[in-house]
Coordinates of C-alpha atoms in Angstrom, one line a residue:
M1 CA 0.3 -4.4 -193.6
K2 CA -3.3 -3.8 -194.6
V3 CA -5.7 -5.2 -192.0
F4 CA -9.0 -3.5 -192.6
A5 CA -10.8 -3.5 -196.0
V6 CA -12.4 -0.1 -195.6
S7 CA -12.1 3.3 -197.1
A8 CA -11.1 6.4 -195.2
D9 CA -14.7 7.6 -195.4
N10 CA -15.9 4.4 -193.7
L11 CA -13.3 4.8 -190.9
L12 CA -14.2 8.5 -190.3
N13 CA -18.0 7.9 -190.6
D14 CA -19.7 7.9 -187.2
N15 CA -22.0 5.0 -188.1
E16 CA -22.2 2.5 -185.3
N17 CA -24.0 0.0 -187.4
S18 CA -21.2 -0.4 -189.9
V19 CA -19.2 -3.6 -190.1
V20 CA -15.5 -3.7 -190.7
E21 CA -14.3 -6.7 -192.7
L22 CA -10.9 -8.0 -191.8
E23 CA -8.7 -9.2 -194.6
N24 CA -6.8 -11.4 -192.2
H25 CA -9.3 -14.3 -192.0
E26 CA -7.5 -16.0 -189.1
L27 CA -7.8 -12.8 -187.0
N28 CA -11.4 -12.5 -188.1
E29 CA -12.1 -16.0 -186.9
Q30 CA -10.4 -15.3 -183.6
L31 CA -12.4 -12.2 -183.0
M32 CA -15.6 -14.1 -183.6
L33 CA -14.6 -16.7 -181.1
I34 CA -13.6 -14.1 -178.6
N35 CA -17.1 -12.6 -179.0
Q36 CA -18.5 -15.9 -177.8
L37 CA -16.6 -15.8 -174.5
D38 CA -18.5 -14.8 -171.3
E39 CA -17.9 -11.2 -170.0
D40 CA -15.4 -12.2 -167.4
E41 CA -13.3 -14.0 -170.0
K42 CA -13.5 -11.1 -172.4
N43 CA -12.5 -8.6 -169.7
A44 CA -9.5 -10.8 -168.8
L45 CA -8.4 -11.0 -172.4
I46 CA -8.8 -7.3 -172.9
K47 CA -6.6 -6.7 -169.8
I48 CA -3.9 -8.9 -171.3
I49 CA -4.1 -7.2 -174.7
N50 CA -3.9 -3.8 -173.2
S51 CA -0.9 -4.8 -171.1
M52 CA 0.9 -6.1 -174.2
L53 CA 0.1 -2.9 -176.1
T54 CA 1.2 -0.7 -173.3
K55 CA 4.5 -2.7 -173.2
K56 CA 5.0 -2.2 -176.9
R57 CA 4.2 1.5 -176.7
M58 CA 6.7 2.0 -173.9
K59 CA 9.4 0.0 -175.8
D60 CA 8.8 2.1 -178.9
L61 CA 9.0 5.3 -176.8
L62 CA 12.3 4.2 -175.3
D63 CA 13.7 3.2 -178.6
G64 CA 12.7 6.5 -180.1
K65 CA 10.2 5.0 -182.5
A66 CA 7.1 6.5 -180.9
K67 CA 5.8 9.8 -182.3
F68 CA 3.5 12.2 -180.5

């Protein structure tokens, strides 16, 4: 699934001012709304996301899908 509409040069370029456009418009809208949350809400959401990603990585590792 292609999520970011950027070239490899854009991904590898260390330009902090660049903007990445998401092709998934629903995800893009959600990210804009998340940006409007206060810092405590953002931090809580980041903790939830990190927890879910860690769980996914551990499952992939146990299933032999993870590559190092």
